[in-house]
Backbone as JSON, one array per atom type, in Angstrom:
{
  "sequence": "XXXXXXXXXXXXXXXXXXXXXXXXXXXXXXXXXXXXXXXXXXXXXXXXXXXXXXXXXXXXXXXXXXXXXXXXXXXXXXXXXXXXXXXXXXXXXXXXXXXXXXXXXXXXXXXXXXXXXXXXXXXXXXXXXXXXXXXXXXXXXXXXXXXXXXXXXXXXXXXXXXXXXXXXXXXXXXXXXXXXXXXXXXXXXXXXXXXXXXXXXXXXXXXXXXXXXXXXXXXXXXXXXXXXXXXXXXXXXXXXXXXXXXXXXXXXXXXXXXXXXXXXXXXXXXXXXXXX",
  "N": [[-53.02, 59.95, 21.34], [-51.39, 61.4, 19.03], [-49.18, 60.37, 20.18], [-49.23, 57.51, 19.9], [-49.53, 57.01, 17.32], [-46.88, 57.91, 16.78], [-45.31, 55.95, 17.89], [-46.34, 53.8, 16.72], [-45.21, 54.49, 13.92], [-42.73, 54.34, 14.73], [-42.36, 51.84, 15.64], [-43.06, 50.09, 13.27], [-40.81, 50.84, 11.22], [-38.81, 49.86, 12.83], [-39.72, 47.23, 12.42], [-39.67, 47.48, 9.46], [-36.9, 47.57, 8.71], [-35.75, 45.33, 10.21], [-36.6, 43.42, 8.88], [-35.26, 43.87, 5.93], [-32.57, 43.57, 6.82], [-32.68, 41.32, 7.55], [-33.35, 40.15, 5.1], [-31.09, 40.92, 3.56], [-29.13, 39.83, 4.68], [-29.92, 36.8, 4.34], [-29.95, 36.87, 1.54], [-27.1, 37.43, 1.69], [-26.4, 35.01, 2.46], [-27.02, 33.26, 0.94], [-25.46, 33.78, -1.22], [-22.78, 33.36, -0.05], [-23.51, 30.63, 0.32], [-23.58, 29.66, -2.63], [-21.0, 30.51, -3.49], [-19.3, 29.21, -1.85], [-19.91, 26.68, -2.2], [-19.37, 26.3, -4.73], [-16.25, 26.64, -4.79], [-15.4, 24.98, -3.19], [-16.08, 22.41, -4.43], [-14.33, 23.16, -7.01], [-11.88, 23.12, -5.71], [-11.97, 20.57, -4.77], [-11.99, 18.86, -7.22], [-9.5, 20.04, -8.5], [-7.64, 19.29, -7.0], [-7.91, 16.48, -7.16], [-7.35, 15.83, -9.82], [-4.77, 15.92, -10.3], [-3.12, 13.68, -10.13], [-3.58, 13.26, -12.59], [-1.66, 14.91, -13.94], [0.98, 14.87, -13.11], [2.52, 12.03, -12.28], [3.5, 11.16, -9.69], [2.04, 11.74, -7.6], [-0.36, 10.27, -5.78], [-3.48, 8.44, -6.72], [-5.35, 7.47, -4.96], [-4.59, 8.86, -2.63], [-4.84, 11.66, -3.04], [-7.75, 11.92, -3.92], [-8.69, 11.74, -1.57], [-7.87, 13.75, 0.23], [-9.22, 15.74, -1.38], [-11.38, 15.48, -1.14], [-11.44, 16.24, 1.84], [-10.65, 18.9, 1.58], [-12.84, 20.02, 0.3], [-15.21, 19.48, 2.06], [-13.84, 20.92, 4.25], [-14.03, 23.46, 3.51], [-16.91, 23.67, 3.44], [-17.61, 23.52, 6.0], [-16.32, 26.04, 6.96], [-17.52, 27.85, 5.55], [-20.2, 27.59, 6.42], [-20.03, 27.92, 9.35], [-18.99, 30.99, 9.25], [-21.59, 32.13, 7.88], [-23.38, 31.77, 10.23], [-22.1, 33.34, 11.96], [-22.71, 35.63, 10.83], [-24.99, 36.0, 11.21], [-25.53, 36.56, 13.86], [-25.25, 34.58, 15.43], [-23.01, 33.07, 18.12], [-20.24, 31.62, 17.19], [-18.44, 31.09, 18.61], [-18.6, 28.92, 20.65], [-20.04, 27.2, 19.08], [-18.15, 26.2, 17.58], [-16.46, 25.19, 19.61], [-18.27, 23.17, 20.31], [-18.37, 21.71, 18.34], [-15.54, 20.98, 17.88], [-15.28, 19.52, 20.31], [-17.06, 17.72, 19.74], [-15.72, 16.02, 17.79], [-13.65, 15.2, 19.19], [-14.98, 12.99, 20.61], [-15.42, 11.72, 18.73], [-13.08, 10.96, 17.77], [-11.85, 9.51, 19.79], [-13.5, 7.19, 20.17], [-13.46, 6.27, 17.37], [-10.72, 5.52, 17.39], [-8.91, 3.29, 16.67], [-10.06, 2.84, 14.06], [-9.03, 5.4, 12.96], [-6.73, 5.54, 13.32], [-5.76, 3.59, 11.5], [-6.84, 5.21, 9.45], [-4.59, 6.79, 9.21], [-2.67, 5.34, 9.12], [-2.93, 4.83, 6.18], [-2.49, 7.04, 4.98], [-0.01, 7.53, 5.33], [1.35, 5.18, 4.17], [0.59, 5.49, 1.44], [1.45, 7.52, 0.83], [4.36, 7.66, 1.63], [5.08, 5.2, 0.01], [5.96, 2.35, 0.45], [5.29, 0.19, -1.09], [3.82, -0.89, -3.97], [0.73, -1.5, -5.9], [0.66, -4.95, -7.36], [3.27, -5.75, -6.19], [5.02, -8.24, -4.56], [4.8, -8.91, -1.14], [5.8, -9.01, 2.12], [4.33, -8.73, 5.36], [2.64, -7.77, 8.23], [2.51, -10.51, 9.34], [1.68, -11.79, 7.15], [1.56, -12.42, 3.95], [1.93, -12.24, 0.73], [0.56, -10.92, -2.91], [0.36, -7.53, -3.6], [-2.74, -6.45, -4.14], [-4.87, -4.06, -4.0], [-4.64, -0.84, -2.15], [-5.91, 0.84, -0.1], [-7.4, 3.58, 2.2], [-8.01, 2.24, 4.56], [-7.47, -0.12, 4.58], [-4.99, -2.98, 3.37], [-5.29, -5.05, 0.47], [-4.37, -7.98, 0.18], [-3.31, -10.9, -2.0], [-2.96, -14.18, -2.1], [-0.61, -16.73, -3.67], [-2.24, -18.93, -3.98], [-4.6, -17.56, -4.84], [-6.38, -16.53, -2.5], [-7.74, -14.01, -0.99], [-6.82, -11.41, 1.45], [-7.2, -9.25, 3.64], [-5.64, -6.56, 5.62], [-5.35, -4.82, 7.94], [-4.44, -1.07, 7.64], [-3.15, -0.32, 10.11], [-1.79, -2.2, 11.19], [-0.1, -3.01, 9.24], [1.66, -0.82, 8.73], [3.14, -0.72, 11.54], [4.44, -2.73, 11.53], [7.43, -4.67, 10.33], [8.19, -4.16, 6.87], [8.16, -6.52, 3.95], [9.44, -6.35, 1.08], [9.28, -8.04, -1.83], [9.28, -7.31, -4.54], [10.73, -4.82, -4.75], [12.87, -4.32, -6.31], [14.53, -4.82, -9.43], [15.7, -7.27, -10.31], [16.73, -10.57, -8.58], [18.47, -12.53, -6.48], [18.81, -15.88, -6.97], [18.64, -18.59, -4.92], [20.07, -21.81, -4.8], [20.47, -25.31, -3.73], [22.69, -28.09, -3.74], [23.27, -31.52, -3.48], [25.63, -34.12, -3.56], [26.97, -37.29, -3.79], [29.47, -38.41, -1.53], [31.12, -40.21, -2.92], [30.9, -39.07, -5.73], [32.38, -37.14, -8.59], [33.26, -34.36, -7.73], [34.46, -32.18, -9.67], [32.92, -32.65, -11.68], [30.73, -32.61, -10.96], [30.15, -29.87, -10.48], [30.64, -28.85, -12.79], [28.44, -29.73, -14.37], [26.35, -28.22, -12.99], [27.14, -25.52, -13.88], [26.38, -26.21, -16.76], [24.27, -26.27, -17.02], [22.93, -24.08, -15.92], [23.89, -21.98, -17.77], [22.91, -22.93, -20.22], [20.12, -22.01, -20.02], [18.33, -19.29, -20.35], [17.31, -17.09, -18.6], [19.25, -16.74, -16.71], [21.37, -15.29, -15.12], [24.45, -13.49, -16.56], [25.92, -11.53, -15.28], [25.61, -10.16, -12.33], [27.93, -12.65, -12.15], [27.13, -16.37, -11.81], [27.17, -18.39, -8.96], [28.82, -21.13, -7.93], [30.05, -23.36, -5.43], [31.21, -25.45, -3.36], [29.82, -25.9, -0.22], [29.33, -27.24, 1.79], [29.43, -29.98, 4.08], [28.04, -32.54, 4.71], [26.23, -35.01, 6.39], [25.63, -37.3, 4.75], [26.4, -36.37, 2.2], [27.86, -33.97, -0.22], [27.71, -30.62, -0.51], [26.61, -28.33, -2.7], [26.34, -24.73, -3.21], [24.42, -22.83, -4.85], [23.81, -19.72, -6.46], [22.33, -17.55, -8.55], [21.25, -14.85, -10.05], [18.39, -13.29, -11.17], [15.8, -12.09, -13.48], [12.89, -10.06, -11.76], [10.6, -11.13, -12.11], [11.06, -13.66, -13.65], [11.61, -15.39, -11.5], [10.63, -17.73, -9.85], [9.94, -19.84, -11.87], [12.31, -19.67, -12.84], [14.0, -20.91, -10.76], [12.36, -23.37, -9.89], [12.54, -24.69, -12.86], [15.31, -24.82, -12.82], [16.14, -26.8, -10.85], [15.32, -28.98, -11.5], [16.49, -29.26, -14.11], [19.19, -29.77, -13.37], [19.03, -31.92, -11.57], [18.33, -34.11, -13.66], [20.45, -33.57, -15.62], [22.56, -34.67, -13.57], [21.65, -37.0, -13.22], [21.85, -38.28, -15.83], [24.96, -37.92, -16.29], [25.74, -39.5, -14.47], [26.21, -39.01, -12.07], [25.7, -39.15, -8.83], [23.02, -38.52, -6.64], [22.62, -38.35, -3.35], [20.53, -40.32, -1.07], [18.38, -40.82, 2.35], [18.83, -44.25, 3.39], [18.14, -47.44, 4.9], [19.3, -49.85, 7.14], [17.48, -53.15, 7.99], [18.12, -55.56, 10.05], [17.5, -58.84, 10.15], [17.17, -60.62, 12.72], [17.84, -63.95, 13.67], [15.74, -67.0, 14.07]],
  "CA": [[-53.06, 59.87, 19.62], [-49.88, 61.35, 18.41], [-47.87, 59.21, 20.92], [-49.79, 56.1, 19.3], [-48.76, 56.85, 16.12], [-45.46, 57.91, 16.85], [-44.56, 54.58, 18.41], [-46.57, 52.85, 15.67], [-44.56, 54.57, 13.2], [-41.47, 53.85, 15.22], [-42.14, 49.67, 15.44], [-42.89, 49.7, 11.69], [-39.39, 51.53, 11.06], [-38.0, 48.89, 12.9], [-40.09, 46.12, 11.73], [-38.69, 47.13, 8.11], [-35.18, 47.67, 9.02], [-35.17, 44.19, 10.48], [-36.95, 42.49, 7.28], [-34.59, 44.44, 5.13], [-31.46, 43.25, 7.37], [-32.86, 39.7, 7.19], [-33.31, 39.66, 3.58], [-29.77, 40.89, 2.74], [-28.47, 38.6, 5.43], [-30.47, 35.98, 3.59], [-28.85, 36.93, -0.02], [-25.5, 36.93, 1.89], [-25.85, 33.71, 2.83], [-27.15, 32.46, -0.33], [-24.3, 34.02, -1.95], [-21.84, 32.82, 0.14], [-23.46, 29.14, -0.08], [-23.12, 29.42, -3.91], [-19.3, 30.5, -3.5], [-18.49, 27.97, -1.09], [-20.14, 25.05, -3.22], [-18.3, 26.2, -6.19], [-15.04, 26.76, -4.45], [-14.94, 23.32, -2.8], [-15.89, 21.59, -6.21], [-13.52, 23.5, -7.71], [-10.74, 22.66, -5.1], [-11.56, 19.02, -4.81], [-11.24, 18.57, -8.8], [-8.16, 20.2, -9.26], [-6.44, 18.4, -6.25], [-8.16, 15.01, -7.25], [-6.65, 15.64, -11.14], [-3.16, 16.32, -9.85], [-2.25, 12.59, -10.64], [-3.06, 13.19, -14.19], [-0.51, 15.88, -14.24], [2.43, 14.21, -12.29], [2.31, 10.54, -11.82], [4.2, 11.0, -8.59], [0.78, 12.01, -6.92], [-1.23, 8.84, -5.74], [-5.03, 9.06, -6.79], [-6.25, 7.57, -3.65], [-4.35, 10.12, -1.47], [-5.32, 12.88, -3.59], [-8.78, 11.98, -3.93], [-9.13, 11.7, -0.17], [-7.16, 15.05, 0.21], [-9.23, 16.59, -2.38], [-12.61, 15.57, -0.32], [-11.1, 17.09, 3.23], [-10.25, 20.24, 1.23], [-14.05, 20.34, 0.16], [-16.03, 19.64, 3.47], [-13.24, 22.18, 5.41], [-14.44, 24.99, 2.92], [-17.88, 23.86, 3.45], [-17.67, 23.8, 7.39], [-15.8, 27.52, 7.39], [-18.52, 28.83, 5.12], [-21.26, 27.44, 7.84], [-19.73, 28.73, 10.72], [-19.17, 31.98, 8.42], [-22.51, 32.5, 7.96], [-23.8, 31.77, 11.6], [-21.83, 34.64, 12.65], [-23.53, 36.94, 9.98], [-26.71, 35.9, 11.48], [-25.44, 37.02, 14.98], [-24.84, 33.43, 16.4], [-22.02, 33.0, 18.88], [-19.57, 30.93, 16.97], [-17.6, 30.54, 19.58], [-19.42, 28.27, 21.51], [-20.45, 26.25, 18.09], [-16.69, 25.86, 16.85], [-16.12, 24.28, 20.79], [-19.05, 21.94, 20.57], [-17.48, 20.94, 16.9], [-14.05, 20.31, 18.22], [-15.8, 18.56, 21.53], [-17.97, 16.08, 19.08], [-14.84, 15.79, 16.8], [-12.64, 14.31, 19.81], [-15.21, 11.92, 21.46], [-15.58, 10.51, 17.8], [-11.98, 10.37, 17.27], [-11.48, 8.67, 20.81], [-14.37, 5.93, 19.77], [-12.81, 5.21, 16.44], [-9.22, 5.24, 17.6], [-8.35, 2.29, 15.61], [-10.29, 3.34, 12.68], [-8.18, 6.41, 12.63], [-5.08, 4.98, 13.28], [-5.67, 2.82, 9.89], [-6.49, 5.93, 8.38], [-3.21, 7.57, 9.29], [-1.32, 4.78, 8.69], [-3.24, 4.79, 5.23], [-1.88, 8.38, 4.35], [1.45, 7.07, 5.27], [2.01, 3.82, 3.11], [0.22, 6.1, 0.41], [2.41, 8.64, 0.58], [5.62, 7.3, 1.42], [5.13, 4.16, -0.92], [7.22, 1.12, 0.78], [5.14, -0.91, -2.01], [2.47, -0.47, -4.49], [-0.28, -2.7, -6.42], [1.33, -5.63, -7.98], [4.32, -6.14, -5.58], [4.77, -9.27, -3.55], [5.43, -8.43, 0.36], [5.24, -9.84, 3.73], [3.81, -7.69, 6.46], [1.89, -8.04, 9.7], [2.29, -11.65, 9.45], [0.75, -12.06, 6.16], [1.96, -12.37, 2.61], [0.89, -12.08, -1.08], [0.63, -9.68, -3.76], [-0.75, -6.53, -2.91], [-3.84, -6.08, -5.19], [-5.16, -3.0, -3.66], [-4.09, -0.02, -0.93], [-6.97, 1.91, 0.26], [-6.83, 4.78, 3.17], [-8.05, 2.07, 5.74], [-6.91, -1.55, 4.59], [-4.49, -3.3, 2.19], [-5.58, -6.16, 0.35], [-3.09, -9.07, -0.45], [-3.76, -12.3, -2.61], [-1.99, -15.4, -1.9], [-0.21, -17.55, -4.88], [-3.45, -20.01, -4.43], [-5.76, -16.98, -4.92], [-7.43, -16.24, -1.34], [-8.11, -12.67, -0.47], [-6.44, -11.44, 2.91], [-7.42, -7.88, 4.48], [-4.59, -6.66, 6.64], [-5.52, -3.08, 8.53], [-3.26, -0.43, 7.52], [-2.3, 0.37, 10.93], [-0.86, -3.21, 11.45], [0.85, -2.99, 8.25], [2.33, 0.6, 9.29], [3.78, -0.74, 12.5], [5.57, -4.0, 11.22], [8.51, -4.84, 9.03], [7.6, -4.65, 5.31], [9.73, -7.09, 3.08], [9.0, -6.03, -0.72], [9.9, -8.89, -2.53], [9.19, -7.04, -6.02], [10.98, -3.62, -4.98], [13.77, -4.59, -7.07], [14.12, -5.33, -10.79], [16.51, -8.35, -10.22], [16.78, -11.01, -7.64], [18.85, -13.64, -6.47], [17.68, -17.41, -6.57], [19.37, -19.51, -4.01], [19.9, -23.45, -4.34], [21.37, -26.27, -2.72], [22.46, -29.76, -4.4], [23.88, -32.55, -2.49], [26.07, -35.33, -4.38], [27.69, -38.24, -2.55], [31.18, -38.32, -1.34], [31.74, -40.8, -4.08], [30.96, -38.28, -6.91], [33.72, -36.65, -8.71], [33.01, -33.27, -7.59], [34.35, -31.03, -10.49], [32.06, -33.08, -12.77], [29.32, -32.29, -10.86], [30.02, -28.42, -10.57], [30.59, -28.43, -14.6], [27.41, -30.09, -15.19], [25.57, -27.31, -12.61], [27.14, -24.63, -14.72], [26.01, -26.18, -17.89], [22.63, -26.23, -16.63], [22.62, -22.71, -15.92], [24.39, -21.27, -19.03], [21.73, -22.89, -21.09], [19.02, -20.93, -19.43], [18.84, -17.62, -20.93], [17.03, -16.56, -17.6], [19.88, -16.74, -15.84], [22.27, -13.63, -15.54], [26.11, -13.94, -16.31], [26.35, -10.72, -14.73], [26.61, -11.17, -11.32], [28.44, -14.37, -12.54], [26.56, -17.1, -10.97], [28.15, -18.84, -7.89], [29.01, -22.4, -7.58], [30.9, -23.46, -4.86], [31.03, -26.37, -2.06], [29.47, -25.29, 1.05], [28.82, -27.88, 3.33], [30.28, -31.51, 3.85], [27.09, -33.06, 5.28], [26.38, -36.59, 7.31], [25.83, -38.09, 3.8], [26.76, -35.43, 1.13], [28.49, -33.0, -0.39], [26.48, -29.77, -0.73], [26.85, -27.34, -3.55], [25.59, -24.06, -2.85], [24.34, -22.41, -6.12], [23.09, -18.11, -6.45], [22.1, -17.16, -9.56], [20.98, -13.81, -10.73], [17.35, -13.3, -12.79], [14.91, -10.66, -13.35], [12.41, -10.48, -10.77], [9.62, -12.17, -13.09], [11.57, -14.84, -13.5], [12.68, -15.77, -10.05], [9.93, -18.95, -9.58], [10.28, -20.54, -13.08], [14.32, -20.22, -12.85], [14.15, -22.11, -9.24], [11.65, -24.81, -10.39], [13.34, -25.46, -13.62], [16.69, -25.27, -13.01], [16.12, -27.58, -9.8], [14.73, -30.38, -12.31], [17.31, -29.35, -15.2], [20.3, -30.32, -12.4], [18.54, -33.26, -11.15], [18.0, -34.75, -15.11], [21.51, -33.91, -15.98], [23.12, -35.57, -12.89], [21.27, -38.56, -13.98], [22.64, -38.64, -17.47], [26.27, -37.7, -16.15], [26.31, -40.39, -13.89], [26.52, -38.32, -10.36], [24.83, -39.83, -7.36], [22.22, -37.71, -5.2], [22.22, -39.31, -2.02], [19.42, -40.28, -0.36], [18.28, -41.72, 3.09], [18.83, -45.18, 3.52], [18.24, -47.97, 6.28], [19.66, -51.61, 6.76], [17.41, -53.7, 8.63], [18.65, -56.69, 10.12], [16.42, -59.88, 11.05], [17.71, -61.77, 13.93], [17.3, -65.43, 13.26], [15.2, -67.65, 15.63]],
  "C": [[-51.94, 60.32, 19.05], [-49.1, 60.53, 18.62], [-47.85, 57.92, 20.42], [-49.07, 56.08, 18.32], [-47.67, 57.15, 15.94], [-44.43, 56.51, 17.2], [-45.02, 54.07, 17.56], [-45.61, 52.95, 14.57], [-43.08, 53.94, 13.49], [-41.15, 52.07, 15.15], [-42.29, 49.64, 14.11], [-41.52, 50.05, 10.94], [-38.62, 50.11, 11.57], [-38.02, 47.34, 12.97], [-39.07, 46.15, 10.41], [-37.62, 47.47, 8.24], [-34.89, 46.06, 9.19], [-35.5, 43.26, 9.26], [-35.86, 42.89, 6.56], [-33.04, 44.39, 5.48], [-31.52, 41.73, 7.2], [-32.84, 39.26, 6.24], [-32.06, 39.94, 3.08], [-29.11, 40.19, 3.38], [-28.55, 36.99, 4.56], [-29.66, 36.02, 2.22], [-27.51, 37.04, 0.54], [-25.19, 35.9, 2.14], [-25.95, 33.0, 1.69], [-25.78, 32.62, -1.51], [-22.94, 33.32, -1.45], [-21.92, 31.26, 0.29], [-22.85, 28.79, -1.5], [-21.72, 29.44, -3.9], [-18.29, 29.42, -3.24], [-18.68, 26.27, -1.96], [-19.6, 25.1, -4.58], [-16.71, 26.48, -6.01], [-14.68, 25.32, -4.05], [-15.07, 22.58, -3.71], [-14.74, 21.88, -6.81], [-11.89, 23.06, -6.9], [-10.44, 21.26, -4.89], [-11.12, 18.57, -6.1], [-9.98, 18.81, -8.79], [-7.29, 19.43, -8.54], [-6.71, 17.03, -6.75], [-7.34, 14.82, -9.07], [-5.39, 15.88, -10.95], [-2.34, 15.03, -10.25], [-2.11, 12.58, -11.92], [-1.93, 14.21, -14.91], [0.72, 15.52, -14.19], [1.99, 12.96, -11.55], [3.03, 10.4, -10.11], [2.88, 11.3, -7.47], [0.12, 10.56, -6.65], [-2.71, 9.25, -5.9], [-5.65, 8.91, -5.84], [-6.19, 8.98, -2.7], [-4.93, 11.52, -2.13], [-7.13, 13.25, -3.52], [-9.36, 12.21, -2.12], [-8.6, 13.36, 0.25], [-8.35, 16.01, -0.41], [-11.41, 16.55, -1.8], [-12.45, 16.24, 1.09], [-11.23, 18.43, 2.58], [-12.23, 20.46, 0.96], [-15.36, 20.37, 1.23], [-15.29, 20.94, 4.39], [-13.79, 23.26, 4.9], [-16.04, 25.03, 3.41], [-18.54, 24.52, 5.03], [-17.61, 25.31, 7.72], [-17.06, 28.36, 6.95], [-19.64, 28.91, 6.29], [-20.85, 28.41, 8.9], [-19.34, 30.83, 10.14], [-20.68, 32.91, 8.7], [-23.69, 33.0, 9.34], [-23.27, 33.18, 12.22], [-22.33, 35.99, 11.83], [-24.94, 37.19, 10.89], [-27.04, 36.14, 13.03], [-25.41, 35.43, 16.14], [-23.79, 33.4, 16.59], [-21.3, 31.68, 18.48], [-18.63, 30.29, 17.3], [-17.59, 29.37, 20.38], [-19.65, 26.87, 20.58], [-19.29, 25.26, 17.93], [-16.38, 24.78, 18.5], [-16.92, 23.0, 20.94], [-18.45, 21.15, 19.2], [-16.39, 19.87, 17.35], [-14.58, 19.04, 19.51], [-16.29, 16.8, 21.02], [-16.44, 15.47, 18.3], [-13.81, 14.66, 17.73], [-13.46, 13.06, 20.57], [-15.26, 11.24, 19.76], [-14.66, 9.78, 17.63], [-11.56, 9.34, 18.6], [-12.81, 7.18, 20.76], [-14.11, 5.58, 18.5], [-11.34, 5.76, 15.96], [-8.61, 4.39, 16.8], [-8.56, 2.84, 13.99], [-9.4, 4.71, 11.99], [-6.82, 6.32, 12.53], [-4.75, 4.05, 11.7], [-5.59, 3.77, 9.21], [-5.24, 6.85, 8.38], [-2.23, 6.91, 8.56], [-1.76, 4.75, 6.98], [-2.28, 5.78, 4.44], [-0.18, 7.75, 4.58], [2.2, 6.22, 3.98], [1.07, 4.52, 1.67], [1.02, 6.96, -0.26], [3.96, 8.5, 0.1], [6.22, 5.73, 0.14], [5.97, 3.25, -0.82], [6.92, 0.35, -0.74], [4.08, -0.36, -2.75], [1.64, -1.71, -5.53], [0.72, -3.33, -7.45], [2.76, -6.41, -7.66], [3.67, -7.34, -4.66], [5.15, -8.96, -2.55], [4.92, -9.36, 1.24], [5.15, -8.52, 4.8], [2.84, -8.2, 7.47], [1.61, -9.42, 9.68], [1.58, -12.63, 8.1], [1.64, -11.81, 4.88], [1.4, -12.47, 1.25], [1.09, -10.91, -1.79], [-0.26, -8.82, -3.42], [-2.04, -6.08, -4.46], [-4.77, -4.72, -5.1], [-4.68, -2.35, -2.46], [-4.84, 0.9, -0.88], [-6.43, 2.92, 1.45], [-7.15, 3.71, 4.32], [-7.55, 0.91, 5.98], [-6.33, -1.6, 3.3], [-5.04, -4.61, 1.65], [-4.59, -7.04, -0.64], [-3.93, -10.21, -1.3], [-2.77, -13.02, -2.66], [-2.14, -16.15, -3.12], [-1.6, -18.56, -4.99], [-4.83, -19.22, -4.38], [-6.76, -17.0, -3.66], [-6.81, -15.0, -0.97], [-7.62, -12.67, 1.4], [-6.85, -9.87, 2.98], [-6.79, -7.73, 5.29], [-5.21, -4.68, 6.64], [-4.25, -2.45, 8.31], [-2.18, -0.03, 8.64], [-1.35, -1.07, 11.38], [0.28, -3.59, 10.35], [2.42, -1.98, 8.62], [3.49, 0.29, 10.27], [4.27, -2.15, 12.49], [6.58, -3.81, 10.45], [7.68, -5.14, 7.78], [8.7, -5.49, 4.39], [8.75, -7.16, 1.78], [10.08, -7.21, -1.17], [10.32, -8.41, -3.83], [9.55, -5.55, -6.11], [12.02, -3.81, -5.98], [14.01, -5.26, -8.51], [14.69, -7.06, -10.85], [16.57, -9.17, -8.96], [17.47, -12.36, -7.86], [18.24, -15.29, -6.12], [19.08, -18.25, -6.36], [19.14, -20.78, -4.02], [20.84, -24.2, -4.15], [21.24, -27.55, -3.53], [23.26, -30.6, -3.8], [24.26, -33.68, -3.58], [26.81, -36.06, -3.23], [28.56, -37.99, -2.68], [31.93, -38.83, -2.41], [31.72, -39.85, -5.66], [32.27, -37.28, -7.03], [32.99, -34.72, -8.92], [33.03, -31.95, -8.61], [33.6, -31.25, -11.68], [30.76, -32.57, -12.24], [29.04, -30.81, -10.59], [29.96, -28.34, -12.06], [28.7, -28.7, -14.81], [25.9, -28.83, -14.68], [25.72, -26.39, -13.61], [26.66, -24.86, -16.29], [24.4, -26.04, -17.81], [22.13, -25.06, -16.7], [23.23, -21.93, -17.09], [23.58, -21.72, -20.26], [20.23, -22.35, -20.5], [19.69, -19.65, -19.89], [18.15, -16.7, -19.86], [17.77, -15.99, -16.85], [21.19, -15.9, -15.97], [23.6, -13.77, -15.6], [26.56, -12.55, -15.85], [25.58, -10.1, -13.56], [26.85, -12.43, -11.98], [27.7, -15.12, -11.32], [27.86, -17.75, -10.34], [27.63, -19.97, -7.67], [29.95, -23.29, -6.79], [30.25, -24.51, -3.72], [30.63, -26.11, -0.87], [29.65, -25.66, 2.3], [29.34, -29.39, 2.96], [29.04, -31.98, 4.93], [27.02, -34.56, 5.53], [26.83, -37.49, 5.84], [25.87, -37.52, 2.36], [27.33, -34.42, 1.16], [27.76, -32.2, -0.87], [27.29, -28.8, -1.32], [25.86, -26.23, -3.09], [25.64, -22.83, -4.07], [23.64, -20.69, -6.11], [23.29, -17.91, -7.91], [21.17, -16.34, -9.73], [19.92, -13.62, -11.71], [16.5, -12.31, -12.7], [13.87, -11.59, -12.18], [10.84, -11.27, -11.18], [9.66, -13.78, -13.27], [11.69, -15.93, -12.44], [12.04, -17.3, -9.96], [9.94, -20.19, -10.29], [11.47, -20.98, -13.15], [14.22, -21.39, -11.68], [13.76, -23.59, -9.56], [12.36, -25.28, -11.66], [14.73, -25.45, -13.46], [17.02, -26.24, -11.7], [15.93, -29.22, -10.82], [15.75, -30.55, -13.3], [18.51, -29.83, -14.43], [19.77, -31.7, -12.16], [18.57, -34.17, -12.65], [19.63, -34.86, -15.75], [22.51, -34.73, -14.74], [22.91, -36.95, -13.15], [22.03, -39.17, -15.18], [24.08, -38.57, -17.53], [26.7, -38.96, -15.04], [26.72, -39.88, -12.41], [25.34, -38.45, -9.8], [24.33, -38.61, -6.55], [22.18, -38.84, -4.35], [20.97, -39.1, -1.45], [19.15, -40.91, 1.18], [18.25, -43.03, 2.92], [18.83, -46.03, 5.27], [18.21, -49.27, 6.41], [18.53, -51.97, 8.12], [17.69, -54.98, 8.67], [17.68, -57.31, 11.24], [17.12, -60.26, 12.06], [16.96, -62.98, 13.58], [16.89, -65.82, 14.48], [16.28, -68.35, 16.27]]
}
């Protein structure tokens, strides 16, 4: 009877110790979870708010890094809690690693676009509002996300280009510099006065305030064609004025040539009718 009572006492003590230990572990886990949630939320908020304090940080990239830091802290806390309860975390970490590898292989293209998106946002070869040509497409950049770049064509068509294609191709950014050179070619007939034609072109350039005087406009005879003498015209202007200047200058030169009697050649064809 004494042995049975002693065994019962030891069993009761063991159960009480187990309950106390389990309770402490639960309290410990609860505290860790609360701290992890607070720390992860704080880390995400601090990283996400970096662009507000420093404009060099991109909001999209910082939002992604903030979310990544948040989930990393939560996963680390879960692994730590499982270890506290005596669960072998080594096998769990290996299982998570294998799952991540399998998911990475299945989403190889998506992860490639993600990595390219981080590079595009980090190195900034272009920004929203720039007119670019990349991956065989061209248009104004309307959005840059972590997975794709959105372009809008001049006729208001939306083009979605995967970031992997953009990053792996040559990127032509027409809006990178504040000024751009406008190149034009005007042809006059061989019978025209070349000095007069050059003077007319220069007057049209000088009368347009959008044309820069520094660098000085370039107007030179560049080619003797089959039916025309060609002038190459190079004028610098602000990027925003490029297309309007190109179109307006083309029309102004044509009208000034007509007013000055400078002939612009055009193809002609003589048809000889054979007599019966």
